[in-house]
Short mmCIF file of the C-alpha atoms (twelve columns), coordinates in Angstrom:
data_MODEL
# 
_entry.id   MODEL 
# 
loop_
_atom_site.group_PDB 
_atom_site.id 
_atom_site.type_symbol 
_atom_site.label_atom_id 
_atom_site.label_alt_id 
_atom_site.label_comp_id 
_atom_site.label_asym_id 
_atom_site.label_seq_id 
_atom_site.Cartn_x 
_atom_site.Cartn_y 
_atom_site.Cartn_z 
_atom_site.pdbx_PDB_model_num 
ATOM 1   C CA . UNK A 1   117.307 -38.704 1.797  1 
ATOM 2   C CA . UNK A 2   119.689 -35.875 0.875  1 
ATOM 3   C CA . UNK A 3   120.444 -33.828 3.919  1 
ATOM 4   C CA . UNK A 4   122.281 -30.372 3.932  1 
ATOM 5   C CA . UNK A 5   123.338 -29.387 7.446  1 
ATOM 6   C CA . UNK A 6   124.722 -25.747 8.068  1 
ATOM 7   C CA . UNK A 7   126.426 -24.242 11.026 1 
ATOM 8   C CA . UNK A 8   125.046 -20.858 11.952 1 
ATOM 9   C CA . UNK A 9   126.815 -17.720 10.631 1 
ATOM 10  C CA . UNK A 10  129.483 -15.686 12.504 1 
ATOM 11  C CA . UNK A 11  128.365 -14.559 15.855 1 
ATOM 12  C CA . UNK A 12  129.036 -11.158 17.816 1 
ATOM 13  C CA . UNK A 13  130.610 -12.429 20.974 1 
ATOM 14  C CA . UNK A 14  133.975 -11.779 22.719 1 
ATOM 15  C CA . UNK A 15  136.723 -14.009 21.495 1 
ATOM 16  C CA . UNK A 16  137.228 -17.169 24.009 1 
ATOM 17  C CA . UNK A 17  133.327 -16.867 25.232 1 
ATOM 18  C CA . UNK A 18  131.520 -19.974 26.178 1 
ATOM 19  C CA . UNK A 19  127.984 -19.341 24.786 1 
ATOM 20  C CA . UNK A 20  126.510 -22.873 24.169 1 
ATOM 21  C CA . UNK A 21  122.681 -22.225 24.593 1 
ATOM 22  C CA . UNK A 22  122.894 -18.495 25.232 1 
ATOM 23  C CA . UNK A 23  121.040 -16.590 22.769 1 
ATOM 24  C CA . UNK A 24  123.950 -14.314 21.234 1 
ATOM 25  C CA . UNK A 25  123.646 -11.845 18.488 1 
ATOM 26  C CA . UNK A 26  124.860 -12.595 14.823 1 
ATOM 27  C CA . UNK A 27  127.924 -10.455 13.393 1 
ATOM 28  C CA . UNK A 28  127.288 -7.621  11.093 1 
ATOM 29  C CA . UNK A 29  128.377 -9.838  8.370  1 
ATOM 30  C CA . UNK A 30  125.150 -11.891 8.609  1 
ATOM 31  C CA . UNK A 31  123.525 -10.418 5.507  1 
ATOM 32  C CA . UNK A 32  126.678 -11.116 3.299  1 
ATOM 33  C CA . UNK A 33  127.174 -14.478 4.585  1 
ATOM 34  C CA . UNK A 34  123.582 -15.536 4.361  1 
ATOM 35  C CA . UNK A 35  123.374 -14.237 0.827  1 
ATOM 36  C CA . UNK A 36  126.482 -16.399 -0.159 1 
ATOM 37  C CA . UNK A 37  124.785 -19.364 1.417  1 
ATOM 38  C CA . UNK A 38  121.499 -19.006 -0.290 1 
ATOM 39  C CA . UNK A 39  123.240 -18.818 -3.721 1 
ATOM 40  C CA . UNK A 40  125.377 -21.957 -3.114 1 
ATOM 41  C CA . UNK A 41  122.495 -24.198 -1.958 1 
ATOM 42  C CA . UNK A 42  119.293 -25.508 -3.564 1 
ATOM 43  C CA . UNK A 43  116.055 -24.080 -2.513 1 
ATOM 44  C CA . UNK A 44  113.850 -27.113 -3.065 1 
ATOM 45  C CA . UNK A 45  113.789 -28.420 0.457  1 
ATOM 46  C CA . UNK A 46  110.923 -30.532 1.514  1 
ATOM 47  C CA . UNK A 47  111.526 -29.268 5.071  1 
ATOM 48  C CA . UNK A 48  113.752 -26.979 6.859  1 
ATOM 49  C CA . UNK A 49  114.536 -27.734 10.543 1 
ATOM 50  C CA . UNK A 50  116.525 -25.462 12.812 1 
ATOM 51  C CA . UNK A 51  117.704 -25.129 16.357 1 
ATOM 52  C CA . UNK A 52  115.377 -22.508 18.126 1 
ATOM 53  C CA . UNK A 53  118.229 -20.343 18.782 1 
ATOM 54  C CA . UNK A 54  117.860 -17.038 17.017 1 
ATOM 55  C CA . UNK A 55  121.367 -17.315 15.389 1 
ATOM 56  C CA . UNK A 56  120.086 -20.499 13.632 1 
ATOM 57  C CA . UNK A 57  116.472 -19.421 12.976 1 
ATOM 58  C CA . UNK A 58  117.437 -16.232 11.117 1 
ATOM 59  C CA . UNK A 59  119.546 -18.197 8.585  1 
ATOM 60  C CA . UNK A 60  116.899 -20.993 8.245  1 
ATOM 61  C CA . UNK A 61  114.241 -18.328 7.289  1 
ATOM 62  C CA . UNK A 62  116.385 -17.273 4.378  1 
ATOM 63  C CA . UNK A 63  115.659 -20.736 2.757  1 
ATOM 64  C CA . UNK A 64  112.170 -21.256 3.680  1 
ATOM 65  C CA . UNK A 65  109.503 -19.190 5.487  1 
ATOM 66  C CA . UNK A 66  108.144 -22.344 7.137  1 
ATOM 67  C CA . UNK A 67  110.732 -23.659 9.669  1 
ATOM 68  C CA . UNK A 68  110.342 -26.388 12.098 1 
ATOM 69  C CA . UNK A 69  112.190 -25.947 15.235 1 
ATOM 70  C CA . UNK A 70  113.535 -28.807 17.370 1 
ATOM 71  C CA . UNK A 71  115.207 -28.486 20.811 1 
ATOM 72  C CA . UNK A 72  117.249 -31.560 19.901 1 
ATOM 73  C CA . UNK A 73  119.162 -29.195 17.593 1 
ATOM 74  C CA . UNK A 74  120.316 -26.786 20.275 1 
ATOM 75  C CA . UNK A 75  124.025 -26.470 21.200 1 
ATOM 76  C CA . UNK A 76  125.398 -28.111 24.112 1 
ATOM 77  C CA . UNK A 77  124.154 -26.608 27.340 1 
ATOM 78  C CA . UNK A 78  127.352 -25.431 29.290 1 
ATOM 79  C CA . UNK A 79  125.177 -24.685 32.482 1 
ATOM 80  C CA . UNK A 80  127.046 -22.340 35.049 1 
ATOM 81  C CA . UNK A 81  129.845 -21.657 32.348 1 
ATOM 82  C CA . UNK A 82  127.396 -20.008 29.837 1 
ATOM 83  C CA . UNK A 83  128.378 -16.376 28.884 1 
ATOM 84  C CA . UNK A 84  131.657 -16.694 30.745 1 
ATOM 85  C CA . UNK A 85  135.002 -16.595 29.148 1 
ATOM 86  C CA . UNK A 86  136.601 -19.879 29.148 1 
ATOM 87  C CA . UNK A 87  139.788 -18.486 30.722 1 
ATOM 88  C CA . UNK A 88  137.805 -17.187 33.655 1 
ATOM 89  C CA . UNK A 89  136.563 -20.734 34.659 1 
ATOM 90  C CA . UNK A 90  138.900 -21.844 37.456 1 
ATOM 91  C CA . UNK A 91  141.134 -24.901 36.264 1 
ATOM 92  C CA . UNK A 92  140.028 -27.003 39.306 1 
ATOM 93  C CA . UNK A 93  136.370 -26.639 38.050 1 
ATOM 94  C CA . UNK A 94  136.917 -27.227 34.271 1 
ATOM 95  C CA . UNK A 95  139.713 -29.869 34.465 1 
ATOM 96  C CA . UNK A 96  137.340 -32.959 35.038 1 
ATOM 97  C CA . UNK A 97  135.316 -31.820 32.067 1 
ATOM 98  C CA . UNK A 98  138.480 -31.459 30.020 1 
ATOM 99  C CA . UNK A 99  139.699 -34.892 31.276 1 
ATOM 100 C CA . UNK A 100 136.336 -36.644 30.038 1 
ATOM 101 C CA . UNK A 101 133.987 -34.045 28.311 1 
ATOM 102 C CA . UNK A 102 132.077 -37.161 26.836 1 
ATOM 103 C CA . UNK A 103 130.780 -38.395 30.038 1 
ATOM 104 C CA . UNK A 104 131.301 -35.524 32.385 1 
ATOM 105 C CA . UNK A 105 128.459 -32.703 32.660 1 
ATOM 106 C CA . UNK A 106 129.233 -29.214 33.051 1 
ATOM 107 C CA . UNK A 107 127.899 -27.697 36.284 1 
ATOM 108 C CA . UNK A 108 124.046 -27.550 35.821 1 
ATOM 109 C CA . UNK A 109 124.713 -28.472 32.118 1 
ATOM 110 C CA . UNK A 110 125.210 -31.521 30.160 1 
ATOM 111 C CA . UNK A 111 127.977 -33.694 28.715 1 
ATOM 112 C CA . UNK A 112 128.852 -34.452 25.134 1 
ATOM 113 C CA . UNK A 113 127.276 -37.687 25.489 1 
ATOM 114 C CA . UNK A 114 123.974 -35.986 26.337 1 
ATOM 115 C CA . UNK A 115 124.299 -33.818 23.207 1 
ATOM 116 C CA . UNK A 116 125.039 -36.815 21.232 1 
ATOM 117 C CA . UNK A 117 122.213 -38.713 22.457 1 
ATOM 118 C CA . UNK A 118 119.667 -35.956 21.581 1 
ATOM 119 C CA . UNK A 119 120.976 -35.129 18.365 1 
ATOM 120 C CA . UNK A 120 121.107 -38.737 17.091 1 
ATOM 121 C CA . UNK A 121 117.604 -38.977 18.277 1 
ATOM 122 C CA . UNK A 122 116.623 -36.495 16.008 1 
ATOM 123 C CA . UNK A 123 118.618 -38.001 12.946 1 
ATOM 124 C CA . UNK A 124 117.108 -41.552 13.808 1 
ATOM 125 C CA . UNK A 125 113.525 -40.095 13.831 1 
ATOM 126 C CA . UNK A 126 114.311 -38.109 10.575 1 
ATOM 127 C CA . UNK A 127 115.431 -41.273 8.731  1 
ATOM 128 C CA . UNK A 128 112.007 -42.753 8.908  1 
ATOM 129 C CA . UNK A 129 110.466 -39.636 7.209  1 
ATOM 130 C CA . UNK A 130 109.734 -39.725 3.387  1 
ATOM 131 C CA . UNK A 131 111.441 -36.412 2.585  1 
ATOM 132 C CA . UNK A 132 113.728 -36.208 -0.565 1 
ATOM 133 C CA . UNK A 133 115.696 -33.148 0.474  1 
ATOM 134 C CA . UNK A 134 116.126 -31.500 3.967  1 
ATOM 135 C CA . UNK A 135 118.106 -28.549 5.342  1 
ATOM 136 C CA . UNK A 136 119.203 -28.369 9.060  1 
ATOM 137 C CA . UNK A 137 120.511 -25.231 10.428 1 
ATOM 138 C CA . UNK A 138 122.144 -25.827 13.805 1 
ATOM 139 C CA . UNK A 139 125.394 -25.389 15.749 1 
ATOM 140 C CA . UNK A 140 129.148 -26.631 15.703 1 
ATOM 141 C CA . UNK A 141 128.576 -29.213 18.639 1 
ATOM 142 C CA . UNK A 142 125.471 -30.741 17.051 1 
ATOM 143 C CA . UNK A 143 127.269 -31.159 13.646 1 
ATOM 144 C CA . UNK A 144 130.326 -32.748 15.360 1 
ATOM 145 C CA . UNK A 145 128.090 -35.113 17.268 1 
ATOM 146 C CA . UNK A 146 126.054 -36.081 14.118 1 
ATOM 147 C CA . UNK A 147 129.478 -36.423 12.246 1 
ATOM 148 C CA . UNK A 148 130.633 -38.889 14.978 1 
ATOM 149 C CA . UNK A 149 127.248 -40.744 14.588 1 
ATOM 150 C CA . UNK A 150 127.459 -41.061 10.824 1 
ATOM 151 C CA . UNK A 151 131.020 -41.944 10.794 1 
ATOM 152 C CA . UNK A 152 130.891 -44.144 13.804 1 
ATOM 153 C CA . UNK A 153 133.907 -42.114 15.095 1 
ATOM 154 C CA . UNK A 154 134.888 -42.165 18.731 1 
ATOM 155 C CA . UNK A 155 132.941 -39.335 20.615 1 
ATOM 156 C CA . UNK A 156 136.250 -38.285 22.294 1 
ATOM 157 C CA . UNK A 157 137.583 -37.177 18.921 1 
ATOM 158 C CA . UNK A 158 134.776 -35.066 18.018 1 
ATOM 159 C CA . UNK A 159 136.371 -31.664 18.615 1 
ATOM 160 C CA . UNK A 160 139.117 -32.873 15.941 1 
ATOM 161 C CA . UNK A 161 136.387 -32.253 13.406 1 
ATOM 162 C CA . UNK A 162 136.610 -28.720 12.184 1 
ATOM 163 C CA . UNK A 163 133.231 -26.905 11.622 1 
ATOM 164 C CA . UNK A 164 133.436 -23.183 10.714 1 
ATOM 165 C CA . UNK A 165 130.848 -20.597 10.905 1 
ATOM 166 C CA . UNK A 166 128.395 -21.106 7.817  1 
ATOM 167 C CA . UNK A 167 130.078 -24.218 6.782  1 
ATOM 168 C CA . UNK A 168 127.870 -26.718 5.076  1 
ATOM 169 C CA . UNK A 169 128.025 -30.479 5.159  1 
ATOM 170 C CA . UNK A 170 126.016 -32.826 2.936  1 
ATOM 171 C CA . UNK A 171 125.121 -36.560 3.554  1 
ATOM 172 C CA . UNK A 172 122.813 -39.233 2.407  1 
ATOM 173 C CA . UNK A 173 120.605 -40.575 5.268  1 
ATOM 174 C CA . UNK A 174 119.084 -44.009 4.549  1 
ATOM 175 C CA . UNK A 175 116.333 -45.787 6.391  1 
ATOM 176 C CA . UNK A 176 119.011 -47.616 8.142  1 
ATOM 177 C CA . UNK A 177 122.545 -46.597 9.470  1 
ATOM 178 C CA . UNK A 178 124.216 -48.972 6.971  1 
ATOM 179 C CA . UNK A 179 122.826 -46.992 4.220  1 
ATOM 180 C CA . UNK A 180 124.138 -43.555 5.353  1 
ATOM 181 C CA . UNK A 181 127.057 -42.036 3.476  1 
ATOM 182 C CA . UNK A 182 128.780 -38.529 3.422  1 
ATOM 183 C CA . UNK A 183 128.378 -36.498 0.139  1 
ATOM 184 C CA . UNK A 184 130.666 -33.677 0.642  1 
ATOM 185 C CA . UNK A 185 131.660 -30.792 2.887  1 
ATOM 186 C CA . UNK A 186 131.316 -27.383 1.226  1 
# 
């Protein structure tokens, strides 16, 4: 199965904001960014999946009217840190997470391992479907976790994988993990 995965387009939030699962607005450049993406990608998708976040749903609907939303494609839940500036979170509170974000949950939120488990669960379920071509619109954290899954990359290195707004990744998803391979990053 050919899979295209896109990070949502640019958001309209203050620089340095922690917005994980907070539903934030898209930037005024959305129409231009979406038009560019729809010209670059195919439109013959068997299925379009999206995070239920409005910043993903708006882009997904540009490709197909019928979009299938899945909570496993949501961004990492930062709990009490949602909508705060990273710089406003006291060092003694954030340091344990910085030291081990893979296993340490944010207060009332989740760890990167939680995100990894739910996003890889989605991909493992998808691999058993008979689709030919699929589009997934989601978030940077989900894309990083899926990349670590596909490449068998250590989770603690996930944030070394750059994922820009509106960036497209393409891979082949086999019926077994040994059959997966990366096609390209656009």
